[in-house]
């Protein structure tokens, strides 16, 4: 009997609230939390082995190459060397510097370094091309009595005292001289051992 009375009382109270116009509290919808992505800063490498630039040499000259290494702060380089191969042949092994003639090489840079007390090693292999510089031609072969337009100075060996002389345009013997060599300028003729004609 008591339970029936309680149920009726509860229903009466609910009806009273509904008819009285009292607002029933409703929980507001909650917006979903937005995800936040944290991107970690990219850590710089402890050691960067730089590319060795291609070289150009004159004649039989050689180009000297050395390891090129950049260390981050707090990193100590203890050892850096080069090993150079040309084809299957090892030209140099574990050298601090290498002098190379014109050609194509495989160059391996090896670096030992320390980060704190930790000892580490890094290596990098690259292709290195050493080119031979184009030789500037200082003289040209004549065509009969004539020299090419770009090589107007005539170099000739005299018959009397066997001297090597050069003749320039406007000189007394220029037109009738049969040259052994033709030069771009008088400086090149002198370097080749000729002296100026007196006429």
mmCIF file of C-alpha atoms in Angstrom:
data_model
loop_
_atom_site.group_PDB
_atom_site.id
_atom_site.type_symbol
_atom_site.label_atom_id
_atom_site.label_comp_id
_atom_site.label_asym_id
_atom_site.label_seq_id
_atom_site.Cartn_x
_atom_site.Cartn_y
_atom_site.Cartn_z
ATOM 1 C CA UNK A 1 0.000 0.000 0.000
ATOM 2 C CA UNK A 2 2.827 2.322 0.890
ATOM 3 C CA UNK A 3 4.593 1.646 -2.456
ATOM 4 C CA UNK A 4 1.439 2.503 -4.404
ATOM 5 C CA UNK A 5 1.103 5.734 -2.483
ATOM 6 C CA UNK A 6 4.748 6.665 -3.269
ATOM 7 C CA UNK A 7 4.274 5.946 -6.976
ATOM 8 C CA UNK A 8 1.146 8.072 -7.166
ATOM 9 C CA UNK A 9 2.862 10.908 -5.335
ATOM 10 C CA UNK A 10 5.784 10.835 -7.805
ATOM 11 C CA UNK A 11 3.438 10.873 -10.783
ATOM 12 C CA UNK A 12 1.499 13.781 -9.343
ATOM 13 C CA UNK A 13 4.694 15.757 -8.833
ATOM 14 C CA UNK A 14 5.827 15.107 -12.424
ATOM 15 C CA UNK A 15 2.451 16.173 -13.798
ATOM 16 C CA UNK A 16 2.512 19.285 -11.681
ATOM 17 C CA UNK A 17 5.899 20.296 -13.137
ATOM 18 C CA UNK A 18 4.798 19.593 -16.700
ATOM 19 C CA UNK A 19 1.571 21.643 -16.391
ATOM 20 C CA UNK A 20 3.226 24.499 -14.538
ATOM 21 C CA UNK A 21 5.536 25.261 -17.522
ATOM 22 C CA UNK A 22 8.703 24.856 -15.483
ATOM 23 C CA UNK A 23 11.736 24.224 -17.729
ATOM 24 C CA UNK A 24 13.475 20.972 -17.485
ATOM 25 C CA UNK A 25 17.241 21.335 -17.591
ATOM 26 C CA UNK A 26 18.856 19.623 -20.546
ATOM 27 C CA UNK A 27 22.576 19.139 -20.749
ATOM 28 C CA UNK A 28 24.120 21.162 -23.618
ATOM 29 C CA UNK A 29 26.039 19.158 -26.253
ATOM 30 C CA UNK A 30 29.783 19.127 -25.718
ATOM 31 C CA UNK A 31 32.024 19.845 -28.756
ATOM 32 C CA UNK A 32 34.563 17.133 -29.431
ATOM 33 C CA UNK A 33 38.098 18.033 -28.372
ATOM 34 C CA UNK A 34 40.408 18.986 -31.288
ATOM 35 C CA UNK A 35 43.534 16.892 -31.780
ATOM 36 C CA UNK A 36 46.796 18.832 -31.462
ATOM 37 C CA UNK A 37 49.753 17.574 -33.480
ATOM 38 C CA UNK A 38 53.199 18.398 -32.167
ATOM 39 C CA UNK A 39 55.969 18.271 -34.807
ATOM 40 C CA UNK A 40 59.393 17.688 -33.357
ATOM 41 C CA UNK A 41 62.166 19.892 -34.738
ATOM 42 C CA UNK A 42 64.438 18.037 -37.175
ATOM 43 C CA UNK A 43 67.736 17.377 -35.499
ATOM 44 C CA UNK A 44 70.794 18.454 -37.439
ATOM 45 C CA UNK A 45 73.242 15.640 -38.227
ATOM 46 C CA UNK A 46 76.280 15.412 -35.986
ATOM 47 C CA UNK A 47 78.591 15.243 -39.016
ATOM 48 C CA UNK A 48 78.090 16.480 -42.578
ATOM 49 C CA UNK A 49 80.553 15.230 -45.206
ATOM 50 C CA UNK A 50 80.591 17.873 -47.927
ATOM 51 C CA UNK A 51 80.954 17.199 -51.645
ATOM 52 C CA UNK A 52 84.421 17.789 -53.054
ATOM 53 C CA UNK A 53 84.061 20.065 -56.082
ATOM 54 C CA UNK A 54 85.265 18.927 -59.508
ATOM 55 C CA UNK A 55 88.581 20.451 -60.591
ATOM 56 C CA UNK A 56 90.379 21.612 -63.740
ATOM 57 C CA UNK A 57 94.141 21.343 -64.205
ATOM 58 C CA UNK A 58 96.570 22.574 -66.838
ATOM 59 C CA UNK A 59 98.718 20.104 -68.731
ATOM 60 C CA UNK A 60 100.289 17.509 -66.445
ATOM 61 C CA UNK A 61 99.497 19.475 -63.263
ATOM 62 C CA UNK A 62 97.663 17.785 -60.383
ATOM 63 C CA UNK A 63 94.753 18.919 -58.237
ATOM 64 C CA UNK A 64 95.064 18.543 -54.466
ATOM 65 C CA UNK A 65 91.929 17.413 -52.636
ATOM 66 C CA UNK A 66 91.227 17.174 -48.901
ATOM 67 C CA UNK A 67 88.322 15.904 -46.770
ATOM 68 C CA UNK A 68 85.580 18.511 -46.354
ATOM 69 C CA UNK A 69 83.644 17.973 -43.116
ATOM 70 C CA UNK A 70 81.270 20.081 -41.001
ATOM 71 C CA UNK A 71 80.671 19.145 -37.355
ATOM 72 C CA UNK A 72 77.644 20.152 -35.265
ATOM 73 C CA UNK A 73 78.081 21.965 -31.949
ATOM 74 C CA UNK A 74 79.552 19.709 -29.297
ATOM 75 C CA UNK A 75 80.892 17.208 -31.861
ATOM 76 C CA UNK A 76 84.644 16.664 -32.079
ATOM 77 C CA UNK A 77 86.246 15.324 -35.267
ATOM 78 C CA UNK A 78 89.183 13.101 -34.351
ATOM 79 C CA UNK A 79 90.159 11.710 -37.772
ATOM 80 C CA UNK A 80 89.321 12.451 -41.423
ATOM 81 C CA UNK A 81 90.907 10.793 -44.447
ATOM 82 C CA UNK A 82 90.367 10.030 -48.132
ATOM 83 C CA UNK A 83 90.555 6.782 -50.064
ATOM 84 C CA UNK A 84 90.671 7.258 -53.837
ATOM 85 C CA UNK A 85 90.020 4.677 -56.557
ATOM 86 C CA UNK A 86 90.297 4.973 -60.315
ATOM 87 C CA UNK A 87 88.469 2.014 -61.796
ATOM 88 C CA UNK A 88 89.606 -0.997 -59.761
ATOM 89 C CA UNK A 89 92.932 0.584 -58.854
ATOM 90 C CA UNK A 90 93.362 2.200 -55.428
ATOM 91 C CA UNK A 91 95.262 5.444 -55.998
ATOM 92 C CA UNK A 92 95.432 6.502 -52.324
ATOM 93 C CA UNK A 93 94.267 4.975 -49.059
ATOM 94 C CA UNK A 94 93.500 6.802 -45.795
ATOM 95 C CA UNK A 95 95.309 10.010 -46.769
ATOM 96 C CA UNK A 96 94.743 13.499 -45.335
ATOM 97 C CA UNK A 97 95.253 14.983 -48.820
ATOM 98 C CA UNK A 98 95.746 13.555 -52.311
ATOM 99 C CA UNK A 99 97.200 15.128 -55.493
ATOM 100 C CA UNK A 100 95.395 13.798 -58.575
ATOM 101 C CA UNK A 101 95.974 14.217 -62.305
ATOM 102 C CA UNK A 102 93.135 14.604 -64.808
ATOM 103 C CA UNK A 103 90.665 11.697 -64.692
ATOM 104 C CA UNK A 104 87.507 10.315 -63.033
ATOM 105 C CA UNK A 105 87.732 8.937 -59.504
ATOM 106 C CA UNK A 106 85.659 7.435 -56.693
ATOM 107 C CA UNK A 107 86.554 9.291 -53.506
ATOM 108 C CA UNK A 108 85.519 7.974 -50.075
ATOM 109 C CA UNK A 109 85.739 10.361 -47.132
ATOM 110 C CA UNK A 110 85.953 8.626 -43.749
ATOM 111 C CA UNK A 111 85.447 10.531 -40.489
ATOM 112 C CA UNK A 112 85.871 9.440 -36.874
ATOM 113 C CA UNK A 113 84.199 11.717 -34.329
ATOM 114 C CA UNK A 114 83.069 11.916 -30.706
ATOM 115 C CA UNK A 115 79.764 13.003 -29.209
ATOM 116 C CA UNK A 116 80.493 13.257 -25.514
ATOM 117 C CA UNK A 117 82.293 10.013 -24.707
ATOM 118 C CA UNK A 118 80.665 8.123 -27.573
ATOM 119 C CA UNK A 119 82.967 7.316 -30.511
ATOM 120 C CA UNK A 120 81.344 7.159 -33.954
ATOM 121 C CA UNK A 121 82.341 6.794 -37.630
ATOM 122 C CA UNK A 122 80.820 8.168 -40.840
ATOM 123 C CA UNK A 123 81.752 7.664 -44.495
ATOM 124 C CA UNK A 124 80.601 8.977 -47.871
ATOM 125 C CA UNK A 125 81.646 8.051 -51.437
ATOM 126 C CA UNK A 126 81.380 10.451 -54.354
ATOM 127 C CA UNK A 127 82.476 10.665 -57.998
ATOM 128 C CA UNK A 128 85.150 13.278 -58.638
ATOM 129 C CA UNK A 129 86.037 14.525 -62.125
ATOM 130 C CA UNK A 130 89.303 16.354 -62.744
ATOM 131 C CA UNK A 131 89.379 17.869 -66.240
ATOM 132 C CA UNK A 132 92.352 19.005 -68.264
ATOM 133 C CA UNK A 133 92.070 22.654 -69.259
ATOM 134 C CA UNK A 134 91.916 23.346 -72.966
ATOM 135 C CA UNK A 135 95.311 24.375 -74.305
ATOM 136 C CA UNK A 136 95.363 27.718 -76.030
ATOM 137 C CA UNK A 137 97.236 27.322 -79.290
ATOM 138 C CA UNK A 138 99.925 29.984 -79.602
ATOM 139 C CA UNK A 139 101.000 29.194 -83.151
ATOM 140 C CA UNK A 140 99.749 27.716 -86.411
ATOM 141 C CA UNK A 141 101.277 26.092 -89.469
ATOM 142 C CA UNK A 142 101.628 28.383 -92.508
ATOM 143 C CA UNK A 143 100.133 27.846 -95.946
ATOM 144 C CA UNK A 144 103.004 28.635 -98.299
ATOM 145 C CA UNK A 145 104.010 32.260 -97.742
ATOM 146 C CA UNK A 146 100.785 33.056 -95.963
ATOM 147 C CA UNK A 147 99.758 32.834 -92.326
ATOM 148 C CA UNK A 148 96.161 32.362 -91.125
ATOM 149 C CA UNK A 149 94.396 35.641 -90.310
ATOM 150 C CA UNK A 150 94.348 34.814 -86.583
ATOM 151 C CA UNK A 151 98.136 34.140 -86.597
ATOM 152 C CA UNK A 152 99.652 37.049 -88.573
ATOM 153 C CA UNK A 153 103.221 37.074 -87.151
ATOM 154 C CA UNK A 154 105.676 35.113 -89.350
ATOM 155 C CA UNK A 155 108.451 33.127 -87.679
ATOM 156 C CA UNK A 156 111.396 32.296 -89.955
ATOM 157 C CA UNK A 157 114.894 30.846 -89.700
ATOM 158 C CA UNK A 158 117.399 33.009 -91.592
ATOM 159 C CA UNK A 159 119.878 31.371 -93.920
ATOM 160 C CA UNK A 160 122.894 33.594 -93.120
ATOM 161 C CA UNK A 161 123.479 33.359 -89.398
ATOM 162 C CA UNK A 162 120.839 30.746 -88.629
ATOM 163 C CA UNK A 163 118.822 33.014 -86.348
ATOM 164 C CA UNK A 164 115.128 32.627 -85.696
ATOM 165 C CA UNK A 165 113.353 35.895 -86.514
ATOM 166 C CA UNK A 166 109.778 37.019 -86.605
ATOM 167 C CA UNK A 167 108.235 39.479 -89.048
ATOM 168 C CA UNK A 168 105.149 41.615 -88.581
ATOM 169 C CA UNK A 169 102.824 43.115 -91.178
ATOM 170 C CA UNK A 170 104.303 46.281 -92.631
ATOM 171 C CA UNK A 171 107.874 45.005 -92.204
ATOM 172 C CA UNK A 172 110.244 45.155 -95.223
ATOM 173 C CA UNK A 173 110.523 41.355 -95.571
ATOM 174 C CA UNK A 174 107.066 40.348 -94.357
ATOM 175 C CA UNK A 175 105.457 39.663 -97.739
ATOM 176 C CA UNK A 176 108.353 37.631 -99.167
ATOM 177 C CA UNK A 177 109.113 35.663 -95.982
ATOM 178 C CA UNK A 178 108.188 31.979 -96.051
ATOM 179 C CA UNK A 179 107.432 31.213 -92.397
ATOM 180 C CA UNK A 180 108.130 28.033 -90.458
ATOM 181 C CA UNK A 181 105.545 29.044 -87.880
ATOM 182 C CA UNK A 182 102.811 31.667 -87.585
ATOM 183 C CA UNK A 183 102.017 33.338 -84.247
ATOM 184 C CA UNK A 184 99.088 35.249 -82.780
ATOM 185 C CA UNK A 185 101.364 37.978 -81.471
ATOM 186 C CA UNK A 186 105.008 38.953 -81.032
ATOM 187 C CA UNK A 187 104.966 37.813 -77.383
ATOM 188 C CA UNK A 188 104.211 34.222 -78.465
ATOM 189 C CA UNK A 189 106.961 34.425 -81.110
ATOM 190 C CA UNK A 190 109.514 35.544 -78.512
ATOM 191 C CA UNK A 191 108.478 32.747 -76.139
ATOM 192 C CA UNK A 192 109.132 30.272 -78.976
ATOM 193 C CA UNK A 193 112.699 31.603 -79.351
ATOM 194 C CA UNK A 194 112.323 34.123 -82.178
ATOM 195 C CA UNK A 195 113.665 37.680 -82.128
ATOM 196 C CA UNK A 196 112.278 40.699 -83.948
ATOM 197 C CA UNK A 197 113.509 41.402 -87.461
ATOM 198 C CA UNK A 198 115.362 44.710 -87.676
ATOM 199 C CA UNK A 199 113.543 45.566 -90.896
#
